[in-house]
Amino acid sequence: MALFKKDKPSTERVVPTHIGIIMDGNGRWAKKRMLPRSAGHVAGSENFKTIARYCNKIGVKYLTVYAFSTENWKRPKDEVDGIMNLLRKYLKDSTNFKAENIKLRFIGELSVLPEDIRELIKQAELDSSEATGLTVYMAVNYGGRDEIVHALKRIAERVKTGEMNVDDITEDTVSANLYADCPDPDFIIRPSGEYRLSNFLTWQSAYAEFWYSDVLWPDFSPKDLDKAIDDFNKRNRRFGGV
Ligand code: FPP
């Protein structure tokens, strides 16, 4: 968790340890250009690569991106298929992450994904496991509440088998049973003019700083990210203290 030193020189910028991004606005980006929604997702996935590369360059340790929510299955089949195909394409090209020294991890209820995608995910996670730069957590079929239920079931199972007592359950127990093994996000970014968390990192965002922007995700540039991080640096994070 990035804490700011009071005596920090004004030129010294703190880069958040863990950034979460809700990649919103692909559909509107396409509509503005009279293109099909799928073109917006293509542009959004390209921008994800640009931003991940930039986060790696500036020393962000973890980046969690919301690629597909548990609610997104409600979208038309061709849109869902389009997003799944983008995922396939991204995973097949290991130069996207391996050559960049980026570690790739997936969070969400992955068991319902098409089998070939699950295999590609396994391979990509394995291929990038030695990377020492940025860790990207891609949230697919992810829901924050669903993740908490998943963690509670795991804990309940351990209580049932006598491995732990109910009284020993703490906040740390819940955190340790979530999908990702990393610090909570310091900073959550939602472009496209929406001011909602939309079931993203529900447990982990308790003390996160938020940044909203009207820029649509495919247009959200490294410059926009820099602006957001500059603003993050002005925040006075007290974590419930004074
Ligand atoms: C939200 O915008 C975006 C999504 C539901 C999907 C995001 C998916 C990607 C960026 C591609 C994923 C693939 C890779 C390889 C990262 P929206 O469609 O809700 O936009 P709108 O609110 O303008 O309609």
CSV table of C-alpha atoms and ligand atoms in Angstrom, one decimal:
chain,number,residue,atom,x,y,z
A,1,MET,CA,0.0,0.0,0.0
A,2,ALA,CA,1.5,3.4,-1.0
A,3,LEU,CA,1.7,5.7,2.0
A,4,PHE,CA,2.9,9.2,1.4
A,5,LYS,CA,5.7,10.7,3.4
A,6,LYS,CA,5.0,14.1,4.7
A,7,ASP,CA,8.5,15.3,3.8
A,8,LYS,CA,8.3,14.0,0.3
A,9,PRO,CA,10.0,16.5,-2.2
A,10,SER,CA,7.4,18.0,-4.5
A,11,THR,CA,9.2,16.5,-7.5
A,12,GLU,CA,9.0,12.9,-6.2
A,13,ARG,CA,6.0,11.2,-7.4
A,14,VAL,CA,4.5,8.1,-5.7
A,15,VAL,CA,3.4,5.5,-8.2
A,16,PRO,CA,0.4,3.5,-6.9
A,17,THR,CA,1.4,-0.1,-6.1
A,18,HIS,CA,-1.8,-1.6,-7.4
A,19,ILE,CA,-4.1,0.1,-10.0
A,20,GLY,CA,-7.5,-1.3,-10.9
A,21,ILE,CA,-9.2,-0.2,-14.1
A,22,ILE,CA,-12.7,-0.6,-15.3
A,23,MET,CA,-12.2,-0.5,-19.0
A,24,ASP,CA,-15.5,1.3,-19.8
A,25,GLY,CA,-16.8,3.2,-22.8
A,26,ASN,CA,-15.8,0.9,-25.7
A,27,GLY,CA,-19.4,0.8,-27.0
A,28,ARG,CA,-19.8,4.6,-27.0
A,29,TRP,CA,-16.4,5.0,-28.6
A,30,ALA,CA,-17.5,2.8,-31.5
A,31,LYS,CA,-20.9,4.5,-31.7
A,32,LYS,CA,-19.3,7.9,-32.0
A,33,ARG,CA,-17.5,6.6,-35.1
A,34,MET,CA,-20.6,4.8,-36.5
A,35,LEU,CA,-18.7,1.5,-36.0
A,36,PRO,CA,-20.1,-1.7,-34.6
A,37,ARG,CA,-19.6,-2.2,-30.8
A,38,SER,CA,-17.1,-5.0,-31.6
A,39,ALA,CA,-14.8,-2.3,-33.1
A,40,GLY,CA,-14.9,-0.5,-29.7
A,41,HIS,CA,-13.8,-3.7,-27.9
A,42,VAL,CA,-10.9,-4.2,-30.4
A,43,ALA,CA,-9.7,-0.7,-29.8
A,44,GLY,CA,-10.2,-1.2,-26.0
A,45,SER,CA,-8.1,-4.4,-26.0
A,46,GLU,CA,-5.3,-2.5,-28.0
A,47,ASN,CA,-5.4,0.2,-25.4
A,48,PHE,CA,-5.2,-2.3,-22.6
A,49,LYS,CA,-1.9,-3.4,-24.1
A,50,THR,CA,-0.6,0.2,-24.3
A,51,ILE,CA,-1.6,1.0,-20.7
A,52,ALA,CA,-0.2,-2.3,-19.3
A,53,ARG,CA,3.1,-1.6,-21.0
A,54,TYR,CA,3.1,1.9,-19.6
A,55,CYS,CA,2.3,0.7,-16.1
A,56,ASN,CA,5.2,-1.7,-16.4
A,57,LYS,CA,7.5,1.1,-17.5
A,58,ILE,CA,6.7,3.5,-14.6
A,59,GLY,CA,7.0,0.8,-12.0
A,60,VAL,CA,3.4,-0.1,-11.1
A,61,LYS,CA,3.5,-3.6,-9.5
A,62,TYR,CA,0.0,-4.8,-10.1
A,63,LEU,CA,-2.7,-3.8,-12.6
A,64,THR,CA,-6.1,-5.4,-12.4
A,65,VAL,CA,-8.4,-4.8,-15.4
A,66,TYR,CA,-12.1,-5.6,-15.7
A,67,ALA,CA,-12.3,-7.4,-19.0
A,68,PHE,CA,-15.6,-9.3,-18.5
A,69,SER,CA,-18.0,-9.3,-15.6
A,70,THR,CA,-20.4,-12.0,-14.4
A,71,GLU,CA,-23.2,-9.7,-15.7
A,72,ASN,CA,-21.7,-9.3,-19.2
A,73,TRP,CA,-23.2,-12.7,-20.3
A,74,LYS,CA,-26.5,-10.7,-20.7
A,75,ARG,CA,-25.0,-8.9,-23.8
A,76,PRO,CA,-25.9,-10.1,-27.3
A,77,LYS,CA,-24.2,-13.4,-28.2
A,78,ASP,CA,-22.1,-11.9,-31.0
A,79,GLU,CA,-20.7,-9.2,-28.6
A,80,VAL,CA,-19.8,-11.9,-26.0
A,81,ASP,CA,-18.2,-14.0,-28.7
A,82,GLY,CA,-16.3,-11.0,-30.0
A,83,ILE,CA,-14.8,-10.3,-26.5
A,84,MET,CA,-13.9,-14.0,-26.1
A,85,ASN,CA,-12.2,-13.9,-29.5
A,86,LEU,CA,-10.1,-10.9,-28.4
A,87,LEU,CA,-9.1,-12.8,-25.4
A,88,ARG,CA,-8.1,-15.8,-27.4
A,89,LYS,CA,-6.1,-13.6,-29.8
A,90,TYR,CA,-4.3,-11.9,-26.9
A,91,LEU,CA,-3.5,-15.1,-25.1
A,92,LYS,CA,-2.2,-16.8,-28.3
A,93,ASP,CA,0.4,-14.1,-28.8
A,94,SER,CA,2.7,-14.6,-25.9
A,95,THR,CA,4.9,-11.7,-27.1
A,96,ASN,CA,2.1,-9.5,-25.6
A,97,PHE,CA,3.4,-10.3,-22.1
A,98,LYS,CA,6.4,-12.6,-22.1
A,99,ALA,CA,8.7,-10.3,-24.0
A,100,GLU,CA,7.5,-7.4,-21.9
A,101,ASN,CA,8.4,-9.2,-18.6
A,102,ILE,CA,4.8,-8.9,-17.6
A,103,LYS,CA,3.2,-11.7,-15.4
A,104,LEU,CA,-0.3,-12.6,-16.4
A,105,ARG,CA,-2.9,-13.9,-14.0
A,106,PHE,CA,-6.6,-14.4,-14.3
A,107,ILE,CA,-9.3,-13.8,-11.7
A,108,GLY,CA,-12.9,-14.8,-11.8
A,109,GLU,CA,-15.0,-17.9,-12.1
A,110,LEU,CA,-13.1,-19.3,-15.0
A,111,SER,CA,-14.6,-22.8,-14.9
A,112,VAL,CA,-17.5,-21.8,-17.2
A,113,LEU,CA,-15.2,-20.3,-19.9
A,114,PRO,CA,-14.8,-22.3,-23.2
A,115,GLU,CA,-12.2,-25.1,-22.7
A,116,ASP,CA,-9.7,-23.7,-25.3
A,117,ILE,CA,-9.6,-20.4,-23.5
A,118,ARG,CA,-9.0,-22.1,-20.1
A,119,GLU,CA,-6.1,-24.0,-21.7
A,120,LEU,CA,-4.7,-20.8,-23.2
A,121,ILE,CA,-5.0,-19.1,-19.8
A,122,LYS,CA,-3.1,-22.0,-18.1
A,123,GLN,CA,-0.4,-21.8,-20.7
A,124,ALA,CA,-0.1,-18.0,-20.5
A,125,GLU,CA,0.1,-18.0,-16.7
A,126,LEU,CA,2.8,-20.7,-16.9
A,127,ASP,CA,4.7,-18.9,-19.7
A,128,SER,CA,4.8,-15.7,-17.8
A,129,SER,CA,5.3,-17.1,-14.3
A,130,GLU,CA,9.0,-16.1,-14.2
A,131,ALA,CA,8.4,-12.5,-15.2
A,132,THR,CA,9.6,-9.9,-12.6
A,133,GLY,CA,7.9,-6.8,-13.9
A,134,LEU,CA,4.2,-5.8,-13.7
A,135,THR,CA,1.7,-8.4,-12.7
A,136,VAL,CA,-1.6,-8.1,-14.7
A,137,TYR,CA,-4.7,-9.6,-13.2
A,138,MET,CA,-7.3,-9.9,-15.9
A,139,ALA,CA,-10.8,-10.2,-14.4
A,140,VAL,CA,-12.9,-12.5,-16.6
A,141,ASN,CA,-16.3,-13.7,-15.6
A,142,TYR,CA,-15.5,-11.7,-12.4
A,143,GLY,CA,-17.9,-10.3,-9.9
A,144,GLY,CA,-16.8,-8.8,-6.5
A,145,ARG,CA,-19.7,-10.3,-4.6
A,146,ASP,CA,-19.2,-13.6,-6.3
A,147,GLU,CA,-15.6,-13.5,-5.3
A,148,ILE,CA,-16.5,-12.9,-1.6
A,149,VAL,CA,-19.0,-15.9,-1.7
A,150,HIS,CA,-16.3,-18.0,-3.3
A,151,ALA,CA,-13.9,-17.0,-0.4
A,152,LEU,CA,-16.5,-17.7,2.2
A,153,LYS,CA,-17.2,-21.2,0.8
A,154,ARG,CA,-13.5,-22.0,1.0
A,155,ILE,CA,-13.3,-20.8,4.6
A,156,ALA,CA,-16.5,-22.7,5.6
A,157,GLU,CA,-15.0,-25.8,4.1
A,158,ARG,CA,-11.9,-25.5,6.3
A,159,VAL,CA,-14.1,-25.0,9.4
A,160,LYS,CA,-16.2,-28.0,8.4
A,161,THR,CA,-13.1,-30.2,8.2
A,162,GLY,CA,-11.9,-28.9,11.6
A,163,GLU,CA,-8.8,-27.2,10.0
A,164,MET,CA,-9.8,-23.9,11.6
A,165,ASN,CA,-12.2,-22.5,14.2
A,166,VAL,CA,-14.9,-19.9,13.5
A,167,ASP,CA,-13.4,-17.6,16.1
A,168,ASP,CA,-10.1,-17.6,14.1
A,169,ILE,CA,-11.8,-16.0,11.0
A,170,THR,CA,-10.5,-12.5,10.5
A,171,GLU,CA,-10.4,-9.9,7.7
A,172,ASP,CA,-7.1,-11.4,6.7
A,173,THR,CA,-8.7,-14.8,6.4
A,174,VAL,CA,-11.1,-13.4,3.9
A,175,SER,CA,-8.4,-11.5,2.0
A,176,ALA,CA,-6.2,-14.6,1.8
A,177,ASN,CA,-9.1,-16.6,0.2
A,178,LEU,CA,-9.8,-14.1,-2.6
A,179,TYR,CA,-8.7,-15.0,-6.2
A,180,ALA,CA,-5.6,-12.8,-6.3
A,181,ASP,CA,-2.6,-13.0,-4.0
A,182,CYS,CA,-1.6,-9.3,-4.0
A,183,PRO,CA,-2.0,-6.1,-2.0
A,184,ASP,CA,-5.4,-4.3,-2.2
A,185,PRO,CA,-5.6,-1.7,-5.0
A,186,ASP,CA,-4.5,1.8,-4.0
A,187,PHE,CA,-6.1,3.5,-6.9
A,188,ILE,CA,-9.2,2.6,-9.0
A,189,ILE,CA,-9.8,4.3,-12.4
A,190,ARG,CA,-13.0,4.4,-14.3
A,191,PRO,CA,-13.1,6.3,-17.5
A,192,SER,CA,-16.1,7.1,-19.6
A,193,GLY,CA,-18.0,9.3,-17.2
A,194,GLU,CA,-19.6,6.6,-15.1
A,195,TYR,CA,-19.3,6.9,-11.3
A,196,ARG,CA,-20.0,3.3,-10.2
A,197,LEU,CA,-17.8,0.5,-8.9
A,198,SER,CA,-20.0,-2.1,-10.8
A,199,ASN,CA,-19.1,-5.1,-8.6
A,200,PHE,CA,-15.3,-4.6,-9.2
A,201,LEU,CA,-12.9,-5.5,-6.4
A,202,THR,CA,-15.7,-5.1,-3.9
A,203,TRP,CA,-13.8,-6.3,-0.8
A,204,GLN,CA,-10.4,-5.0,-1.9
A,205,SER,CA,-11.5,-1.4,-2.6
A,206,ALA,CA,-12.4,-0.5,1.0
A,207,TYR,CA,-9.6,2.1,1.2
A,208,ALA,CA,-8.8,2.7,-2.5
A,209,GLU,CA,-8.7,6.2,-4.0
A,210,PHE,CA,-10.9,6.7,-7.0
A,211,TRP,CA,-10.4,8.5,-10.3
A,212,TYR,CA,-13.2,9.1,-12.8
A,213,SER,CA,-12.7,10.6,-16.2
A,214,ASP,CA,-15.0,11.4,-19.2
A,215,VAL,CA,-12.4,10.0,-21.6
A,216,LEU,CA,-13.7,6.8,-23.2
A,217,TRP,CA,-11.5,3.7,-22.5
A,218,PRO,CA,-10.0,3.3,-26.0
A,219,ASP,CA,-8.9,7.0,-25.9
A,220,PHE,CA,-7.5,6.8,-22.3
A,221,SER,CA,-3.8,7.4,-22.9
A,222,PRO,CA,-0.6,7.2,-20.8
A,223,LYS,CA,-0.9,11.0,-20.5
A,224,ASP,CA,-4.4,10.5,-18.9
A,225,LEU,CA,-2.9,7.9,-16.6
A,226,ASP,CA,-0.2,10.4,-15.6
A,227,LYS,CA,-2.8,13.0,-14.9
A,228,ALA,CA,-4.6,10.6,-12.7
A,229,ILE,CA,-1.5,9.6,-10.8
A,230,ASP,CA,-0.6,13.2,-10.3
A,231,ASP,CA,-4.0,13.7,-8.6
A,232,PHE,CA,-3.5,10.5,-6.6
A,233,ASN,CA,-0.3,12.2,-5.2
A,234,LYS,CA,-2.4,15.1,-3.9
A,235,ARG,CA,-4.7,12.8,-1.9
A,236,ASN,CA,-4.2,12.7,1.9
A,237,ARG,CA,-4.7,9.0,2.7
A,238,ARG,CA,-5.6,8.6,6.4
A,239,PHE,CA,-6.9,5.0,6.4
A,240,GLY,CA,-9.5,6.0,9.1
A,241,GLY,CA,-6.9,8.0,11.2
A,242,VAL,CA,-6.6,11.8,11.4
B,1,FPP,C1,-17.2,-1.9,-21.1
B,1,FPP,O1,-17.5,-1.0,-22.2
B,1,FPP,C2,-16.2,-2.9,-21.6
B,1,FPP,C3,-16.5,-4.3,-21.6
B,1,FPP,C4,-17.7,-4.9,-21.0
B,1,FPP,C5,-15.5,-5.2,-22.1
B,1,FPP,C6,-14.1,-4.8,-22.0
B,1,FPP,C7,-13.3,-5.7,-22.9
B,1,FPP,C8,-12.1,-5.3,-23.5
B,1,FPP,C9,-11.5,-4.0,-23.4
B,1,FPP,C10,-11.5,-6.3,-24.4
B,1,FPP,C11,-10.9,-7.5,-23.5
B,1,FPP,C12,-9.8,-8.2,-24.1
B,1,FPP,C13,-8.5,-8.0,-23.8
B,1,FPP,C14,-7.5,-8.8,-24.5
B,1,FPP,C15,-8.1,-7.1,-22.7
B,1,FPP,P1,-18.9,-1.0,-22.7
B,1,FPP,O2,-19.0,-2.0,-23.8
B,1,FPP,O3,-19.9,-1.2,-21.6
B,1,FPP,O4,-19.0,0.4,-23.3
B,1,FPP,P2,-20.3,1.4,-23.3
B,1,FPP,O5,-20.6,1.6,-21.8
B,1,FPP,O6,-19.8,2.6,-24.0
B,1,FPP,O7,-21.4,0.7,-24.0
